[in-house]
Tab-separated table of C-alpha atoms and ligand atoms in Angstrom:
chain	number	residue	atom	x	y	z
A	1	UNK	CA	-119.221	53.863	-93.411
A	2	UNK	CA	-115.485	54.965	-93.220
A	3	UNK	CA	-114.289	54.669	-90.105
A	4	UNK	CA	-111.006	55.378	-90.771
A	5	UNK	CA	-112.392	58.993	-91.292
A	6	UNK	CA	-114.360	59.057	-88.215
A	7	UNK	CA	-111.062	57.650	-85.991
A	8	UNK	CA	-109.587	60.317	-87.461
A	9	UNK	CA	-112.239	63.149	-86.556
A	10	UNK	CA	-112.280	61.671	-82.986
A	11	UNK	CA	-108.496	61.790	-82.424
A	12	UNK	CA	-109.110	65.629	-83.504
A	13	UNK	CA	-112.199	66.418	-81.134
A	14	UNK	CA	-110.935	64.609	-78.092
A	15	UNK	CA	-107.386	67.066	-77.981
A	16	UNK	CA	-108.813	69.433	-75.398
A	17	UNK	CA	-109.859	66.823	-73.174
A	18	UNK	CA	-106.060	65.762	-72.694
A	19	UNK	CA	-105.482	67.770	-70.298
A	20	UNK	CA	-108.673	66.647	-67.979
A	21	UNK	CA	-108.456	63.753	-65.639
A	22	UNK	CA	-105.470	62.241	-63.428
A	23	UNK	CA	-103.307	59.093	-63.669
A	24	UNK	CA	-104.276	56.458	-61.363
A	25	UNK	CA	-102.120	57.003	-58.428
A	26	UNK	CA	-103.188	54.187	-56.059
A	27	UNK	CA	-100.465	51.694	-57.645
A	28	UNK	CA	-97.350	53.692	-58.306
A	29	UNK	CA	-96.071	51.808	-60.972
A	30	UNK	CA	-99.054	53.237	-63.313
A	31	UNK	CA	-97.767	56.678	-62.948
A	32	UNK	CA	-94.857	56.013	-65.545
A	33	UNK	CA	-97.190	56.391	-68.261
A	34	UNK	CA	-97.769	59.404	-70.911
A	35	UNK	CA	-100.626	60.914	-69.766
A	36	UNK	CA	-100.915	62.385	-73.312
A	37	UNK	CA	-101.194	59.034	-75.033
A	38	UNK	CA	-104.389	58.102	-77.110
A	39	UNK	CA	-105.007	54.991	-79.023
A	40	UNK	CA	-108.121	54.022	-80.777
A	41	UNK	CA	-109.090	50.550	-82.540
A	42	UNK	CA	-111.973	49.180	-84.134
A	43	UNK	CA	-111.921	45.383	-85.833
A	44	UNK	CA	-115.243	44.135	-87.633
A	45	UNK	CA	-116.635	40.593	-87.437
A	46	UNK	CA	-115.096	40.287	-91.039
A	47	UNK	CA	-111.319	41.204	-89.808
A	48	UNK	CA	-111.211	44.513	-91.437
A	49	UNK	CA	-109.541	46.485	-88.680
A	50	UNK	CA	-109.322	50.499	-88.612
A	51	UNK	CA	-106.396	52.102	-85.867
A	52	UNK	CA	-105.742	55.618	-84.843
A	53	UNK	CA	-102.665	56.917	-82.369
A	54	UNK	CA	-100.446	54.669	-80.675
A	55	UNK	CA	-102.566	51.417	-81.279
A	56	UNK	CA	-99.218	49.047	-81.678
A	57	UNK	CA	-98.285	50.411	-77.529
A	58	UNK	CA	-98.469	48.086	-74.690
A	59	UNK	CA	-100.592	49.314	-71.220
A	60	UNK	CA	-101.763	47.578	-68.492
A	61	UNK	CA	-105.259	46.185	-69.050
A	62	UNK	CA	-106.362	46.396	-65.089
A	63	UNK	CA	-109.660	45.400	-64.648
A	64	UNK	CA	-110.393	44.564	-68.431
A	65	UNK	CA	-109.070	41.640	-67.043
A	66	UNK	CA	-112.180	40.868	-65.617
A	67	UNK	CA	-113.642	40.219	-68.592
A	68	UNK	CA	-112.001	37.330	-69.429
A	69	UNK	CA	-111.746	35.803	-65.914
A	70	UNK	CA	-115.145	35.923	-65.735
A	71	UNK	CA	-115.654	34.055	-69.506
A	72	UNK	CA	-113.566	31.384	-67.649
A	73	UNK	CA	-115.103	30.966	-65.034
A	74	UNK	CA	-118.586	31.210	-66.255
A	75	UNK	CA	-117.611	28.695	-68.920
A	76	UNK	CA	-116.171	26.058	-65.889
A	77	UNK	CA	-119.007	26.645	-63.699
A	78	UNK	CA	-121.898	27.845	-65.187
A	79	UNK	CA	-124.943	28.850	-62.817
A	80	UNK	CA	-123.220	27.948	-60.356
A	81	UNK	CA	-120.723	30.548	-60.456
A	82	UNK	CA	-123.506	32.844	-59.049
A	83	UNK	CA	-123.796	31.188	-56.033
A	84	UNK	CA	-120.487	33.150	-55.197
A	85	UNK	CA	-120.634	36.597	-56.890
A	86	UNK	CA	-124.303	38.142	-58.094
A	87	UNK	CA	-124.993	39.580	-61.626
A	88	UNK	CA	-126.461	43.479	-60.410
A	89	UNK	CA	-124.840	46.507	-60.528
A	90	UNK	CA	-123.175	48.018	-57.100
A	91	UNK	CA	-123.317	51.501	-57.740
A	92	UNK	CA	-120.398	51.941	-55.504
A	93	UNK	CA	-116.751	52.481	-56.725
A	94	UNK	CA	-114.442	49.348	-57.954
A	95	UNK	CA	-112.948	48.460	-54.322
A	96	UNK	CA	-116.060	49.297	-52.214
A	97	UNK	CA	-116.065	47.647	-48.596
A	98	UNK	CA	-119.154	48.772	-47.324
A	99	UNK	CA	-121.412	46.959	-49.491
A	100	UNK	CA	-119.677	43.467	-48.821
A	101	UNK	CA	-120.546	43.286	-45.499
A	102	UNK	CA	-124.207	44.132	-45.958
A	103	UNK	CA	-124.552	41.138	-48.141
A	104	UNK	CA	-122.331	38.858	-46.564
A	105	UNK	CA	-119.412	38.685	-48.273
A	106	UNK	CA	-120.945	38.103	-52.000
A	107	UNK	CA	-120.223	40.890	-54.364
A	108	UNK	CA	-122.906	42.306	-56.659
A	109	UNK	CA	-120.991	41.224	-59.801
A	110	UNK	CA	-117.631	40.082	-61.416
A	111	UNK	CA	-116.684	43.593	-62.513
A	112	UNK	CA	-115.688	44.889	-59.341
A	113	UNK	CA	-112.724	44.486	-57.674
A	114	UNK	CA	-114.233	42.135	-54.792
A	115	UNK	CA	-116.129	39.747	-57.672
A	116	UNK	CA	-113.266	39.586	-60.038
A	117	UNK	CA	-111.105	37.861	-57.062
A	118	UNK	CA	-113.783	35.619	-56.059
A	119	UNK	CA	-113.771	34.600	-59.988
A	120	UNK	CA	-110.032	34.564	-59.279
A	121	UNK	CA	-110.283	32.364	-56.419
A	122	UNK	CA	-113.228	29.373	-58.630
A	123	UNK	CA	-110.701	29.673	-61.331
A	124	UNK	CA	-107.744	28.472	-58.293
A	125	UNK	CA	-109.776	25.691	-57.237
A	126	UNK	CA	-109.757	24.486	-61.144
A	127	UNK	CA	-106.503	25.047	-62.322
A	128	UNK	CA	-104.781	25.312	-58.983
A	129	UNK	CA	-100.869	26.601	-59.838
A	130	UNK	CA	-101.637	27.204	-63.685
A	131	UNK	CA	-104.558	29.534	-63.173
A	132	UNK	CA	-102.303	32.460	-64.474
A	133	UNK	CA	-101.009	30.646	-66.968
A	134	UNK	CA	-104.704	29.513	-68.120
A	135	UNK	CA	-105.782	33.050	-67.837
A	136	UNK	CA	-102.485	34.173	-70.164
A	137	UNK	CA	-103.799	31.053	-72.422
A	138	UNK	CA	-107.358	32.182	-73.046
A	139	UNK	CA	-106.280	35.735	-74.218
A	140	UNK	CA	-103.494	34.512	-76.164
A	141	UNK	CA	-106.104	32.222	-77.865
A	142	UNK	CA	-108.696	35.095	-78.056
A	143	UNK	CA	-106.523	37.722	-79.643
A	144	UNK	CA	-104.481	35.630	-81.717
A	145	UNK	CA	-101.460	37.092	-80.451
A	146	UNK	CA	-98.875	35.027	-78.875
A	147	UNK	CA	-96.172	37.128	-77.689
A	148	UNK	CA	-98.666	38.612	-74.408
A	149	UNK	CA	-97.256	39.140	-70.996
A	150	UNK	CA	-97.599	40.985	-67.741
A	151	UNK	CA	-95.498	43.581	-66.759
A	152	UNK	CA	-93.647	42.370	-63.195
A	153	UNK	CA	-93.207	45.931	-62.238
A	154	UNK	CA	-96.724	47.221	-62.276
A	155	UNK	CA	-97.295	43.291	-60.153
A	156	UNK	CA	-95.092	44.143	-57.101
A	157	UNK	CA	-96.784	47.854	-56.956
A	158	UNK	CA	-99.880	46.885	-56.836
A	159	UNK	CA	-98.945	43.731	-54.437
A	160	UNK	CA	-97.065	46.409	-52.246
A	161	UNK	CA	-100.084	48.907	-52.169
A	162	UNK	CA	-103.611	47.036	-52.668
A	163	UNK	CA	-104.875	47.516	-49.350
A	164	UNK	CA	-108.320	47.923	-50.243
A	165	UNK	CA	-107.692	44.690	-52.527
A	166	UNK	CA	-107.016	42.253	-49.123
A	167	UNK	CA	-109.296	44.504	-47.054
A	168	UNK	CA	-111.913	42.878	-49.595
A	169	UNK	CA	-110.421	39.466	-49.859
A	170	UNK	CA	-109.678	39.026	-45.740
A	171	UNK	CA	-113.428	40.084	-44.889
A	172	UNK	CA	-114.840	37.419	-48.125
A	173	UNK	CA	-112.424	34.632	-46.119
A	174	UNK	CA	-114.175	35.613	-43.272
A	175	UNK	CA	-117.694	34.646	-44.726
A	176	UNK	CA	-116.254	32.069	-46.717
A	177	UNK	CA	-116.374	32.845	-49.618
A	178	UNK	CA	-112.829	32.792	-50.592
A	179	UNK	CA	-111.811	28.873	-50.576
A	180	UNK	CA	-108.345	28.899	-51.718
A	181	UNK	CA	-104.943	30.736	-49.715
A	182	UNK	CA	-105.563	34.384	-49.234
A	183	UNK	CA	-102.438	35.547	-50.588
A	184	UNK	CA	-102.454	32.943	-53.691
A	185	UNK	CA	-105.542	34.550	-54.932
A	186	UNK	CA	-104.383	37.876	-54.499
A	187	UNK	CA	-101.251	37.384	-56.294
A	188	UNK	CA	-102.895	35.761	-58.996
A	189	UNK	CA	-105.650	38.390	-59.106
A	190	UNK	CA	-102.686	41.124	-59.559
A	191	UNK	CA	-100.876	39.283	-62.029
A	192	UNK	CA	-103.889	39.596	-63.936
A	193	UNK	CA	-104.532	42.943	-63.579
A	194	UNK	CA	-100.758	43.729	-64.733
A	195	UNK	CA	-100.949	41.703	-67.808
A	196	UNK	CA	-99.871	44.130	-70.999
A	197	UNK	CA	-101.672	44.516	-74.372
A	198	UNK	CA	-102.367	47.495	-77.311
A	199	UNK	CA	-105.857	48.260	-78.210
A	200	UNK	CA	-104.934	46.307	-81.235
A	201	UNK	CA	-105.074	43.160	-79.758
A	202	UNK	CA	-107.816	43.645	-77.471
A	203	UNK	CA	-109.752	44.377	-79.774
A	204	UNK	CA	-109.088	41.028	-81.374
A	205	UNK	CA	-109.341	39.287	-78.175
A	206	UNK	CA	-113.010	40.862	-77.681
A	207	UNK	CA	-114.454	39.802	-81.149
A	208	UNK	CA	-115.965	36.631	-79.754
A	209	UNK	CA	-118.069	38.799	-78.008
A	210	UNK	CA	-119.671	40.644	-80.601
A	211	UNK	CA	-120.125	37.264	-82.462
A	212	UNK	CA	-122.391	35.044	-80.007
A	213	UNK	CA	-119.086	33.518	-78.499
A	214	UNK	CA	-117.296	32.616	-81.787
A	215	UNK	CA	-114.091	34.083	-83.128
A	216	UNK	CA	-115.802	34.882	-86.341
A	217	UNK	CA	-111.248	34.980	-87.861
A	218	UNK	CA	-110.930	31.411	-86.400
A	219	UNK	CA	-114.676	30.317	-85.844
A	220	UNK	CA	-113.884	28.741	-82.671
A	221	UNK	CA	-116.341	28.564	-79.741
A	222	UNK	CA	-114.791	30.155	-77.211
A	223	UNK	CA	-118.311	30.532	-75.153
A	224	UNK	CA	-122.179	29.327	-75.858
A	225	UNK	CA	-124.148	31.564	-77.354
A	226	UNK	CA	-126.264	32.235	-74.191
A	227	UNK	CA	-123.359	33.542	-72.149
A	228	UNK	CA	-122.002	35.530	-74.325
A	229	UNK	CA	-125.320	37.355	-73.931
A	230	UNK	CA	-124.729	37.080	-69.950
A	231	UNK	CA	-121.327	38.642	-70.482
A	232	UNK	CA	-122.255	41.575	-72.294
A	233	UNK	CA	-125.687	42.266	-70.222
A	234	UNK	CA	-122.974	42.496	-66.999
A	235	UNK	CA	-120.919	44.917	-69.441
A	236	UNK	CA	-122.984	46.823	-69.989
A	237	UNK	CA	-124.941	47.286	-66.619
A	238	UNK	CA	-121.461	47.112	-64.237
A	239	UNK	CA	-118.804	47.234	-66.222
A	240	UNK	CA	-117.745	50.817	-65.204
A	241	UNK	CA	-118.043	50.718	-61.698
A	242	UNK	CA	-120.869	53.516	-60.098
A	243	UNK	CA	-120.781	55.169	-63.714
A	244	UNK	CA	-121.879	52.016	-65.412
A	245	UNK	CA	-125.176	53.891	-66.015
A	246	UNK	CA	-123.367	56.935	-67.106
A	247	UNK	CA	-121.732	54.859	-69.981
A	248	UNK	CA	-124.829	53.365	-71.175
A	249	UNK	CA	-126.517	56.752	-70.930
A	250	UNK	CA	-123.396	58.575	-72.992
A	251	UNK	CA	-121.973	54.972	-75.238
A	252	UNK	CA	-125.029	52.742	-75.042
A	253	UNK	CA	-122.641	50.022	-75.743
A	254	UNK	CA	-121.459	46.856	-73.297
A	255	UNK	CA	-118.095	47.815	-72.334
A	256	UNK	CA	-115.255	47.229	-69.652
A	257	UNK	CA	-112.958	49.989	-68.470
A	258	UNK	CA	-109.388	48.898	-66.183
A	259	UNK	CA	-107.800	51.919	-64.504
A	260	UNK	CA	-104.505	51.834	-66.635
A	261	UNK	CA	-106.408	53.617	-68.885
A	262	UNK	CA	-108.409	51.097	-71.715
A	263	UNK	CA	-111.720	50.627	-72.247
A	264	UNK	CA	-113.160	47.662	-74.924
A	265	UNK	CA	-116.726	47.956	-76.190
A	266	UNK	CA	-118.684	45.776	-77.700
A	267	UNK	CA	-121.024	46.232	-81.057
A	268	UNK	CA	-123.256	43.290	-81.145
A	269	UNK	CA	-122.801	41.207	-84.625
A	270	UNK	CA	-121.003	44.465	-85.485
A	271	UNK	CA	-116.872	44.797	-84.044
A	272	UNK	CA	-114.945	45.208	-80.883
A	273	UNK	CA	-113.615	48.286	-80.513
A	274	UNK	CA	-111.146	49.534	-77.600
A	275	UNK	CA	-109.808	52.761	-77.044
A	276	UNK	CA	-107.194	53.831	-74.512
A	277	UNK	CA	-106.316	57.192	-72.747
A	278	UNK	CA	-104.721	57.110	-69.359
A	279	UNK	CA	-106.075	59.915	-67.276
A	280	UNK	CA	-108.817	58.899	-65.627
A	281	UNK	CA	-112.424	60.394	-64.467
A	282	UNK	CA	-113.464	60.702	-60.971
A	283	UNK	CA	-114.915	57.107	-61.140
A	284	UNK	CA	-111.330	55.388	-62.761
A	285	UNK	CA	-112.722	55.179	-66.223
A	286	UNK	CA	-110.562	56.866	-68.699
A	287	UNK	CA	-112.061	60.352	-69.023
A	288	UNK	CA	-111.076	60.663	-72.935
A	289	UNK	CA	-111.475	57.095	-73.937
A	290	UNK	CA	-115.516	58.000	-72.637
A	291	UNK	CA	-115.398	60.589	-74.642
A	292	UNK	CA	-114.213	59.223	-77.212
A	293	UNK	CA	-116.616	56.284	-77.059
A	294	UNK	CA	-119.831	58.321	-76.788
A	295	UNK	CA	-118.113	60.475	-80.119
A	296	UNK	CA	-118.108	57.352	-82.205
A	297	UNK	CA	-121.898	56.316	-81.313
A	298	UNK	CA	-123.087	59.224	-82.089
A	299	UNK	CA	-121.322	59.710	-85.257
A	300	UNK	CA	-122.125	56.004	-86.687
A	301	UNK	CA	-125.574	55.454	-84.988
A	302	UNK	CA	-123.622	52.090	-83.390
A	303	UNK	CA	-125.165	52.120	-79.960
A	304	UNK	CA	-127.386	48.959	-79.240
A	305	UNK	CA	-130.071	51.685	-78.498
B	1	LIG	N1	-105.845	46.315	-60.243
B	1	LIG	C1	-106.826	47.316	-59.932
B	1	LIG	C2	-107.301	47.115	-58.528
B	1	LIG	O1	-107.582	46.001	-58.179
B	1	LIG	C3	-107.948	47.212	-60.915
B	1	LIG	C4	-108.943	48.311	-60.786
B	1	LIG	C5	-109.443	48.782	-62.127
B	1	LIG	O2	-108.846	48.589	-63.161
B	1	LIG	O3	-110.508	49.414	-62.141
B	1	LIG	O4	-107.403	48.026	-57.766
């Protein structure tokens, strides 16, 4: 298959949707993006890698994030970990309230906002001050790319205006389920969230994924088999928020979207591919990278279905 040629036909058929969605406008900092910008990237299990549009720029990976928070944490506390934060979908949007108090203060799963800082919070009472800097670590190691940061700017937005954010983590203290310093897990949570990378190298950092936990370039373990097959199940039924069905029913691929604008996908024993687009659908999954997603499993035959 040439996939170089396909990139190419998607970059073409996804122009008119350009102009459709909206810029997350919820943390300011997000807004100084070009709302214009597409970037496609697809690397196979054997390192051939295929790029289309502005694959080499840096954007704020948000809640793709979550991803590899919960591979820590999973990997440090195994079953356990779900004594904390469930595994089933919420149907509600990423910073839902409502839900949370129904259920006592235990998300559904890790992919929503309320479940990625309980993940946060494990990871704290682990690696205490470091946790960033484990975090940081872990995608570094993933991607092979060592020059990844966060961008401070897009951190003090989103620490000035996440109120949902410690809405969610005040009423999870209040059922205990948030052990460590309210605003040390929030900080750390948004530091996450800020951190900066190109399609290019998440696609890299996603490979192990695709591969039953190994980074088939380095063929280190970075997870057992079995929860690699946990992590993409919870891909693939949450990780878009309420339209987590909609992607399966459109992709039918495990995938993660963050509201800067990225979304990863995973083929099984296949590649990683991520694609990024900032304006967003009315659920805060990029609008074109969706469509651009459900153009390249249709056009290869790739889904898992
Ligand atoms: N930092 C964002 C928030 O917590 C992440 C949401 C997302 O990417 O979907 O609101």
């Amino acid at each position: 298959m040439n996939y170089q040629n396909i990139l190419e036909e998607i970059q073409e058929e996804i122009k008119p949707f350009l102009e459709e969605g909206a810029l997350a406008d919820y943390i300011p900092a997000l807004e100084n993006v070009n709302g214009n910008d597409f970037a496609m990237s697809i690397i196979t299990l054997n390192g051939e890698e295929f790029h289309i549009g502005c694959s080499d720029k840096n954007f704020s990976i948000q809640s793709i994030s979550k991803v590899f928070t919960f591979t820590l944490a999973l990997q440090n506390y195994g079953r356990k970990l779900y004594e904390r934060v469930g595994h089933e979908p919420s149907g509600d949007p990423f910073n839902s309230l409502v839900q949370l108090e129904y259920e006592n203060g235990i998300p559904r799963n890790p992919f929503i906002n309320a479940g990625a800082i309980v993940t946060t919070d494990r990871l704290i009472s682990i690696y205490k001050d470091n946790t960033f800097h484990e975090v940081l670590k872990f995608i570094k190691n993933a991607s092979n790319y060592n020059t990844i940061g966060y961008d401070e700017e897009i951190f003090k937005s989103e620490l000035s205006h996440g109120f949902m954010n410690l809405a969610l983590i005040n009423m999870m203290k209040s059922f205990k389920n948030i052990d460590n310093e309210t605003n040390r897990v929030i900080e750390t949570y948004f530091k996450q969230c800020s951190i900066l990378m190109t399609t290019k190298q998440l696609a890299h950092a996603m490979l192990f994924l695709a591969n039953h936990g190994v980074n088939p370039l380095t063929n280190e373990v970075l997870v057992s088999e079995s929860k690699a097959k946990r992590i993409n199940s919870v891909m693939l039924t949450c990780g878009h928020y309420d339209a987590s069905g909609d992607f399966a029913y459109r992709v039918g691929l495990p995938g993660k979207s963050g509201v800067g604008g990225g979304i990863v996908a995973i083929v099984p024993k296949k590649m990683a591919i991520c694609v990024y687009s900032p304006k967003l659908n009315k659920q805060g999954n990029s609008l074109v990278g969706t469509k651009a997603l459900e153009l390249f499993t249709t056009k290869t035959g790739l889904s898992i279905f």
